[in-house]
XYZ file of C-alpha atoms in Angstrom:
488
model
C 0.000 0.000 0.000
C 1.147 3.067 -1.116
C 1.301 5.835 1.572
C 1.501 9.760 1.016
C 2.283 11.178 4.240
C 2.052 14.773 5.032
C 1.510 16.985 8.971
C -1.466 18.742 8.704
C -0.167 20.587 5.161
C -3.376 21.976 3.013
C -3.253 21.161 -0.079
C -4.492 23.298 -2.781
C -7.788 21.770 -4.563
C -6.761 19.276 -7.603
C -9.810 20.712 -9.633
C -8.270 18.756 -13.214
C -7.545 15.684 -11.443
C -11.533 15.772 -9.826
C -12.790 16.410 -12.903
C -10.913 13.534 -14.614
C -11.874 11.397 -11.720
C -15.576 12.196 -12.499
C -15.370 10.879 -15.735
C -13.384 7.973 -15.554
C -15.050 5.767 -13.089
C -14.289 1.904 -13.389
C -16.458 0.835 -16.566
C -15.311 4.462 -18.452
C -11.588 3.731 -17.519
C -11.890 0.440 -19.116
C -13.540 2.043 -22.243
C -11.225 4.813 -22.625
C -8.333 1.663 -22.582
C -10.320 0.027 -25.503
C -10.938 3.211 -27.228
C -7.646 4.089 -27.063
C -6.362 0.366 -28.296
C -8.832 0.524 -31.613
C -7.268 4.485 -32.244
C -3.816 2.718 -32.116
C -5.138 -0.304 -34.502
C -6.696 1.994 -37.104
C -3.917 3.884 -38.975
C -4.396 7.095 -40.582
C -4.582 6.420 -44.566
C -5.051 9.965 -45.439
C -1.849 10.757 -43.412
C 0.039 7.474 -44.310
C -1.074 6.294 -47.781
C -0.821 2.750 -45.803
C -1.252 0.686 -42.713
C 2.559 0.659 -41.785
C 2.934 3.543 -39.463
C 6.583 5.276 -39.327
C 8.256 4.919 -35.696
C 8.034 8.484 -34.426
C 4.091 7.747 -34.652
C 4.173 4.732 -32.854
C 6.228 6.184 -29.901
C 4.103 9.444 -30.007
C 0.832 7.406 -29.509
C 1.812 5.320 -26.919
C 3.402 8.084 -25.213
C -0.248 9.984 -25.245
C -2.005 6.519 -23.982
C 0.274 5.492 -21.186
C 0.425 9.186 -19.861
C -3.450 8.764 -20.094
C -3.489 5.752 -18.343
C -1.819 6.853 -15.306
C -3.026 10.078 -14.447
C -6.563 8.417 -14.744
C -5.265 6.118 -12.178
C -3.679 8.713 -10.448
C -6.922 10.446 -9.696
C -9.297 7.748 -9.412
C -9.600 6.709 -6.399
C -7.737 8.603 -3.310
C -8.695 8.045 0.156
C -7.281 10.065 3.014
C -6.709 8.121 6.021
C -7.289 9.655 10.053
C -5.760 7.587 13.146
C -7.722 7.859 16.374
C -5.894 6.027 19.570
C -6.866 8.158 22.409
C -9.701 9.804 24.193
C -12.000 11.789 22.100
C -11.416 15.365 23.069
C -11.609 19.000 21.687
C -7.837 18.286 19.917
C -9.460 14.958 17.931
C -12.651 16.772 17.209
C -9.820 19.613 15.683
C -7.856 17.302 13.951
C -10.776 14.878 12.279
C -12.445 18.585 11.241
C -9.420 19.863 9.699
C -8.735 16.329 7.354
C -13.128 16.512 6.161
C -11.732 20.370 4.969
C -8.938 18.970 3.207
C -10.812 15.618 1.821
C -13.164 18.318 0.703
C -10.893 20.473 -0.983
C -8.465 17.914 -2.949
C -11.845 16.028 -3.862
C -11.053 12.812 -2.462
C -12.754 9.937 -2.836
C -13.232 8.380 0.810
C -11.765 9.682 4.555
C -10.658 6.668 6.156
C -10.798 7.243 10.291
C -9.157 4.498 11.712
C -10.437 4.202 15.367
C -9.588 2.870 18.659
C -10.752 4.834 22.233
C -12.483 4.499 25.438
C -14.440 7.340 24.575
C -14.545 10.652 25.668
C -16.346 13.748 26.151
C -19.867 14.716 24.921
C -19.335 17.757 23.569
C -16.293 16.486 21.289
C -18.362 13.530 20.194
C -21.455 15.925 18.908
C -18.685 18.364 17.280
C -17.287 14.849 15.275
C -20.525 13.713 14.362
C -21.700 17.166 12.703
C -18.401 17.195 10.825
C -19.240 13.690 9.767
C -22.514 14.219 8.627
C -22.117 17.740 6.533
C -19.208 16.038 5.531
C -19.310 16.351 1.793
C -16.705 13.071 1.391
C -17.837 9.925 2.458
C -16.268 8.989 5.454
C -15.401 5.039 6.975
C -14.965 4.392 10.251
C -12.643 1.477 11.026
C -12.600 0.051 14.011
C -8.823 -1.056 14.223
C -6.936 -3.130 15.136
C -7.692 -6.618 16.359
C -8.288 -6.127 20.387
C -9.103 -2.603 20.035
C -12.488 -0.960 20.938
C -15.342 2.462 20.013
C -16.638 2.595 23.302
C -18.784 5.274 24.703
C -18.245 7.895 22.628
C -16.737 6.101 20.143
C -20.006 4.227 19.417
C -21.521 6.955 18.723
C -18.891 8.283 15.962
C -18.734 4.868 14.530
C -22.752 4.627 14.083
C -22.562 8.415 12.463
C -20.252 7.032 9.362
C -21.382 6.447 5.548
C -19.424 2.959 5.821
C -19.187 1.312 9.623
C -16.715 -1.167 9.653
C -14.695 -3.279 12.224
C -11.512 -5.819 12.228
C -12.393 -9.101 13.972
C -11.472 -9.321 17.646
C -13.100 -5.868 18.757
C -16.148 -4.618 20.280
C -18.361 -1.647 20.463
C -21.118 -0.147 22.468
C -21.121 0.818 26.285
C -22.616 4.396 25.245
C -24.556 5.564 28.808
C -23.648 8.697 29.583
C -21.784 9.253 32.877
C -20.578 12.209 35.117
C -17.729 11.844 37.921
C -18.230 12.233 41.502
C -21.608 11.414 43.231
C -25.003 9.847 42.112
C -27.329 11.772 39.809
C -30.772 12.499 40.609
C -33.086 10.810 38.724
C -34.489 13.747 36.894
C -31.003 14.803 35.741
C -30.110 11.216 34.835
C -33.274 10.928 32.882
C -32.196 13.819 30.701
C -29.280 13.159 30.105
C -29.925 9.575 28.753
C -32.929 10.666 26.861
C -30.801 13.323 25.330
C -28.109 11.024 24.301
C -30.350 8.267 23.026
C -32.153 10.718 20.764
C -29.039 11.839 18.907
C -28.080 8.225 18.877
C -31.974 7.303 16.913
C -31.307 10.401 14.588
C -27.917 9.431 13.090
C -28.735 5.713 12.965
C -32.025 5.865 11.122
C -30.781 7.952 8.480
C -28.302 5.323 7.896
C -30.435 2.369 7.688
C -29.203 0.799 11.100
C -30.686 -1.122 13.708
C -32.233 2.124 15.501
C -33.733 0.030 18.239
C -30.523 -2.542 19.116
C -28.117 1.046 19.034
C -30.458 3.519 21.311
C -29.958 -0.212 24.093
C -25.800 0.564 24.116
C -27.225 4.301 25.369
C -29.599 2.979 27.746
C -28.966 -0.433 29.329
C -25.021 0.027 28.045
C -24.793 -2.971 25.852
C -21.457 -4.096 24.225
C -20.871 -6.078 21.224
C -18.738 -7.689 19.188
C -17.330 -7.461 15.884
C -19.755 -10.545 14.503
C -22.834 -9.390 16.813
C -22.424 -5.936 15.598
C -22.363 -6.899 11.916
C -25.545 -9.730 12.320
C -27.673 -7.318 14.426
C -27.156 -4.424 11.577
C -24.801 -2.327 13.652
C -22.015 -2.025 11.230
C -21.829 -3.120 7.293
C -18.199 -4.774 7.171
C -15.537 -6.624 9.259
C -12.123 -6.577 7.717
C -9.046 -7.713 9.104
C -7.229 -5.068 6.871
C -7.616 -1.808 4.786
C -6.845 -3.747 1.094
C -9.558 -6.263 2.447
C -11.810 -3.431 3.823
C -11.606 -1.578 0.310
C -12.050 -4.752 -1.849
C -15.081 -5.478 -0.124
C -16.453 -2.065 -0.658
C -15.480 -1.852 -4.211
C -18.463 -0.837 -6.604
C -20.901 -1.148 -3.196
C -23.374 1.832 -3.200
C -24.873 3.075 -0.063
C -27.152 5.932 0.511
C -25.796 9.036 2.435
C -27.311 11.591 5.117
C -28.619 13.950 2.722
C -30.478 11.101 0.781
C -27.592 10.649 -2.402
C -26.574 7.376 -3.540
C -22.469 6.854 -3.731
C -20.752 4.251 -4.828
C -16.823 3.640 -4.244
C -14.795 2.390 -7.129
C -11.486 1.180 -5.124
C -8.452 -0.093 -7.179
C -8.310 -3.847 -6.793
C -4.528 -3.886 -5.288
C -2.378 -0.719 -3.610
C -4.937 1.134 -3.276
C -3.392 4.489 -2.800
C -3.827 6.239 0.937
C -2.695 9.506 1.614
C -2.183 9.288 5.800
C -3.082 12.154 7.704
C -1.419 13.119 10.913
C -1.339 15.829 13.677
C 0.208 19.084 13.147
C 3.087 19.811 15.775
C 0.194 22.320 17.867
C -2.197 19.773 18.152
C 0.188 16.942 19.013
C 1.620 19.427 22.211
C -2.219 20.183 22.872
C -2.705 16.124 22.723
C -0.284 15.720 25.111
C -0.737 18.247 27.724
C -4.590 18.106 27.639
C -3.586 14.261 29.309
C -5.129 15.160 32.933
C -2.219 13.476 34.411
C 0.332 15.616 32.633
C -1.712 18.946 33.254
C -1.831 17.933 37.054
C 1.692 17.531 37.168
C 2.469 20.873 35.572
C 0.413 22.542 37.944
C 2.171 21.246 40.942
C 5.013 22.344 39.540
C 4.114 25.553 39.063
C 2.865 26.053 42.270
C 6.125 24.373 43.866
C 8.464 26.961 41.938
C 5.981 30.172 42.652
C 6.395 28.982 46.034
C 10.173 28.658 46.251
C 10.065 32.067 44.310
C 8.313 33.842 46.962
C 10.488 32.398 49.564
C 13.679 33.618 47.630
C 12.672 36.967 46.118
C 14.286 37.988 43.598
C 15.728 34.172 42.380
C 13.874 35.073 38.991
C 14.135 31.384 37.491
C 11.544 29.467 40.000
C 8.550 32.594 39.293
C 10.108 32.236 35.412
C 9.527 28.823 36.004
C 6.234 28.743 38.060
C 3.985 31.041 35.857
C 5.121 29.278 32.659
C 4.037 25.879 34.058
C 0.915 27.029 35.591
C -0.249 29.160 32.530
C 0.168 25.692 30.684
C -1.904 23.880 32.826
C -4.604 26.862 32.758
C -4.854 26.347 29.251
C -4.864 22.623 29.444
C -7.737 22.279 32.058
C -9.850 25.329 30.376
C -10.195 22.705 27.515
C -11.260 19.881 30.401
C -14.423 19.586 32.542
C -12.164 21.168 35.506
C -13.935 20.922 39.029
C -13.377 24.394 40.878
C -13.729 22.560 44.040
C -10.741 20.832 43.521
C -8.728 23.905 42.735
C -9.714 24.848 45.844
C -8.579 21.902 47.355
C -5.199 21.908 45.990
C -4.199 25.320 46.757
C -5.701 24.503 50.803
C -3.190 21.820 50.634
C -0.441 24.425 49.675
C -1.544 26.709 52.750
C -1.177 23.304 54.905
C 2.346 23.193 53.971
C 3.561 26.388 54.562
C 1.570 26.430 58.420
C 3.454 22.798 59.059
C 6.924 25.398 59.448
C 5.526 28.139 61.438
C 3.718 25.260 63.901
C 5.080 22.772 65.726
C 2.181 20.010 64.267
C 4.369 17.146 64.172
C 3.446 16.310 60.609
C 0.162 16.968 60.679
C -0.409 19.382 58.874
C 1.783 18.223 56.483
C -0.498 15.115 56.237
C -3.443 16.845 55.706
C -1.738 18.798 53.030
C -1.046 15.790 51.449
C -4.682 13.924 51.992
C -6.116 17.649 49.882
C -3.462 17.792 47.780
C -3.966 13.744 46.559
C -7.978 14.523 46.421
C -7.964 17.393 44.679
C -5.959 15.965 41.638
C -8.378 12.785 41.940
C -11.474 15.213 41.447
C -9.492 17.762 39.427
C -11.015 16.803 36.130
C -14.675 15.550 35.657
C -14.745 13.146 32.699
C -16.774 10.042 31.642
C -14.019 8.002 31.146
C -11.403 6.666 34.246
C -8.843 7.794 30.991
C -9.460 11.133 31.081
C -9.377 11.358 34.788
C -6.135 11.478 36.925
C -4.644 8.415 38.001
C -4.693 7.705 41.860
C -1.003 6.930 40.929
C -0.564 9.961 39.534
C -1.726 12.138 42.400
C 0.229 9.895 44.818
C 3.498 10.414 43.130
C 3.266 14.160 43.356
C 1.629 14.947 46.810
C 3.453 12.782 48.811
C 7.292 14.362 47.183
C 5.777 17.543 47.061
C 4.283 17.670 49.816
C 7.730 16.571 51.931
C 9.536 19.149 49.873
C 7.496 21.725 50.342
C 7.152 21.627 54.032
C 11.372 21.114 54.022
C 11.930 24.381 52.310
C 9.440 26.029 54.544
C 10.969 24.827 57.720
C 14.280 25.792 56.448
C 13.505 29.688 55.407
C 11.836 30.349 58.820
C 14.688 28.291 60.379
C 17.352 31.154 58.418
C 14.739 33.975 59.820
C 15.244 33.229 63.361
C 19.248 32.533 63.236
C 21.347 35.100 64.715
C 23.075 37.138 62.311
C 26.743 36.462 61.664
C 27.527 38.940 59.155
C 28.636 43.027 59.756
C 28.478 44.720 62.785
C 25.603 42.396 64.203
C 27.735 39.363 63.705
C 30.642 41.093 65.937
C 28.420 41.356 68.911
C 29.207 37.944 71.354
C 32.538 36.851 69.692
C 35.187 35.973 71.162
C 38.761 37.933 71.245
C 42.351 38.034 72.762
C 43.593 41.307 74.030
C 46.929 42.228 72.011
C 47.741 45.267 74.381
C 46.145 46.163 78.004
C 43.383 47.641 77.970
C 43.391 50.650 80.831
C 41.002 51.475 79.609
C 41.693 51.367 75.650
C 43.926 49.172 73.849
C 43.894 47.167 70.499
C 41.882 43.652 70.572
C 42.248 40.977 68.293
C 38.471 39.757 66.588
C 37.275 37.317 63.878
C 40.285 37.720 62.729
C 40.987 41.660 62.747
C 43.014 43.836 64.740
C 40.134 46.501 66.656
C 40.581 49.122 68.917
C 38.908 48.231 71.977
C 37.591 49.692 74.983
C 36.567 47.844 78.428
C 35.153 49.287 81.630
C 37.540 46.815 83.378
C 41.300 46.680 83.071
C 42.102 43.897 80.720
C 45.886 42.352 80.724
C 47.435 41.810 77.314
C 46.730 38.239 76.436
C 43.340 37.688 78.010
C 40.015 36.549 76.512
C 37.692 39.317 75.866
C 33.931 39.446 74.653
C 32.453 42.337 71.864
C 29.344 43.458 74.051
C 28.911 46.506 71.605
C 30.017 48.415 68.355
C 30.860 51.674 68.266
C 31.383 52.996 65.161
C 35.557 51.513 64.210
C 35.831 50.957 68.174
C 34.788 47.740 70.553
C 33.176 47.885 73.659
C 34.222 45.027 75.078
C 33.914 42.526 78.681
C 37.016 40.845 80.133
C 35.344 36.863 79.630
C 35.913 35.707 82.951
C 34.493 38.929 84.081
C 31.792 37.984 82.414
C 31.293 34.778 83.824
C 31.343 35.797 87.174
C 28.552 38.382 86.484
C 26.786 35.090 84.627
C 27.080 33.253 88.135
């Protein structure tokens, strides 16, 4: 198979190569070859006088037919192929809307989404589904590969598709809609499931499913199988690969949403596939919109912003902190975020920095840890446990951070309350030797530097002596067994 493989690029619109493609489907391909055979057989006599034909007209012809040949083939029958392995999100409603514009514009002949998630979020899956229906190229879904599932979510997508199709050793269904954290009342539950099963009846009876078997997977979440899905009218193919999945739908017709009939003239072998991917931007927005990761980054964020207004003026932690938190801000404004949880997380924060200033033992650190873990557990409210963060996940950074945190903070107030050892403050209390006697002035030797001293008590040259005060470039100083004996 023949792959054309391209990030997100748009194409401008092959307008020749659709209108060639128009008019040579299968049978007029076939009589453009014989047409073009009988113009080679039948020799010009006007031209020639004869039916021997001179070399240079031989070449020139089969030039012209072979050219004609392969652009025909060329154009005939391109499909455009979409991978979806993750959680259906804003970023894969983006993506599968952006390749349906391009499809569109280079007149392709089929979009091929390949599919394989959990599900994902409602809003997403509606967003897919309108694509998919105003889409003005067919579109197969492909449930892919073996072991692989459209659950949820992607039920819902694969029911909305021209062509449904699966590869043996999947399933589908499980399409109840579900919100995290406590039990719905029944009103609200009853809405919600009546909404979901109506969009489910009005995408499936347009294409000629089993209406009644699909609305049960929204319901009563049923599941089924490749084989159970294709005998109870849920899908139209199972394929174990795309060459098999294209042979089978080779001059098929099927009726579309709008009410058209289409049929697909694939090639019988290498059928050509131009494959699809993510642009860079919505690769990083795949991969930061991961709860888990946007959790992470905003616990670093807050760590650094923390450490930054411990050490003003260190620049690279606030550099560092805003950068990461801004990130996860955007992340989790895409996400069902939980305010509560916010909350939560930055009361754990306000834990750790009261465990230094009180003497708690730990437990405030503990409890900083307990919010910290439950608000990443509640942080995002999805459907799906894959869109949630991982117990795990919230373990692994509450538990460090939380030590860390409460370390630093012991240590900064630890700094405040030490004496200070620098300047003239740092003289005060040290310990001396008198070079000269001191009667009452004489020169002292300090931390290291020679000082001119002054004690209220005669001093003999060699004694210990203690700073008691600083007095501009002269010490005030205490004979240190004098000052013991005042101690006593």
């Amino acid at each position: 198979m023949s792959l054309i493989c391209f990030e997100g690029a748009r194409l401008q619109p092959r307008r020749d190569c659709h209108k060639i493609r128009s008019g040579f489907s299968r049978r007029a391909r076939v009589r453009t070859a014989r047409v073009g055979t009988a113009a080679l057989a039948r020799p010009s006599r006007a031209k020639l006088g004869s039916r021997r034909w001179p070399p240079q007209l031989w070449i020139r012809h089969a030039a012209c037919f072979a050219a004609l040949v392969l652009f025909a083939t060329f154009c005939s029958a391109d499909v455009l192929k979409v991978t979806v392995n993750d959680a259906i999100q804003p970023v894969t409603a983006e993506y599968i809307g952006r390749a349906l514009d391009l499809a569109a514009a280079n007149h392709d002949q089929a979009v091929l989404i390949e599919i394989n998630t959990p599900g994902g979020l409602v809003d997403s899956t509606r967003d897919i589904i309108e694509k998919i229906v105003a889409s003005p190229v067919p579109v197969i879904i492909y449930v892919t590969p073996s072991g692989s599932r459209a659950a949820s979510a992607g039920f819902f997508i694969l029911e909305s598709a021209d062509v449904a199709a699966m590869a043996p050793g999947t399933n589908t269904g499980a399409a109840h809609p579900v919100i995290l954290g406590g039990k719905m009342d029944d009103v609200m539950k009853q809405k919600m499931e009546n909404d979901a099963a109506a969009l489910m009846r009005s995408v499936v009876a347009k294409r000629g499913r089993n209406v009644e078997l699909a609305e049960s997977a929204v319901r009563e979440s049923k599941s089924f199988t490749d084989q159970e899905a294709l005998d109870k009218k849920l899908i139209e193919y199972i394929a174990p690969t795309e060459q098999d999945l294209f042979r089978q739908l080779n001059g098929k017709s099927f009726k579309r949403f709008n009410g058209t009939t289409v049929t697909l003239s694939f090639m019988d072998k290498d059928q050509p596939v131009r494959d699809y991917r993510m642009t860079l931007k919505q690769r990083i927005l795949s991969y930061i919109m991961d709860p888990n990761v946007a959790f992470i980054f905003l616990a670093i964020g807050a760590l650094a912003l923390y450490a930054e207004f411990n050490h003003p003026g260190a620049v690279i932690p606030g550099t560092v902190g805003v950068v990461f938190i801004l990130i996860a801000a955007f992340a989790l404004n895409l996400l069902p975020v939980r305010f509560a949880a916010i909350a939560m997380i930055i009361g754990a924060f306000a834990l750790f920095a009261a465990e230094a200033k009180f003497a708690s033992h730990g437990v405030l650190t503990t409890g900083g840890i307990v919010l910290l873990t439950l608000g990443g557990l509640f942080l995002v409210d999805a459907p799906i446990p894959e869109m949630r963060v991982h117990l795990a996940t919230a373990l692994a950074v509450s538990i460090p951070l939380g030590i860390i945190t409460a370390f630093l903070m012991s240590i900064a107030v630890r700094a405040r309350r030490n004496k200070v050892v620098t300047g003239e403050q740092g003289l005060i209390g040290e310990i001396g030797i008198a070079q000269t006697t001191l009667a009452p002035a004489g020169k002292v030797f300090v931390h290291g530097e020679l000082w001119d001293a002054v004690s209220a008590v005669p001093v003999p040259a060699g004694e210990r002596i203690v700073v008691r005060q600083v007095d501009g470039l002269t010490l005030r100083v205490d004979p240190v067994a004098a000052a013991r004996t005042a101690m006593a």
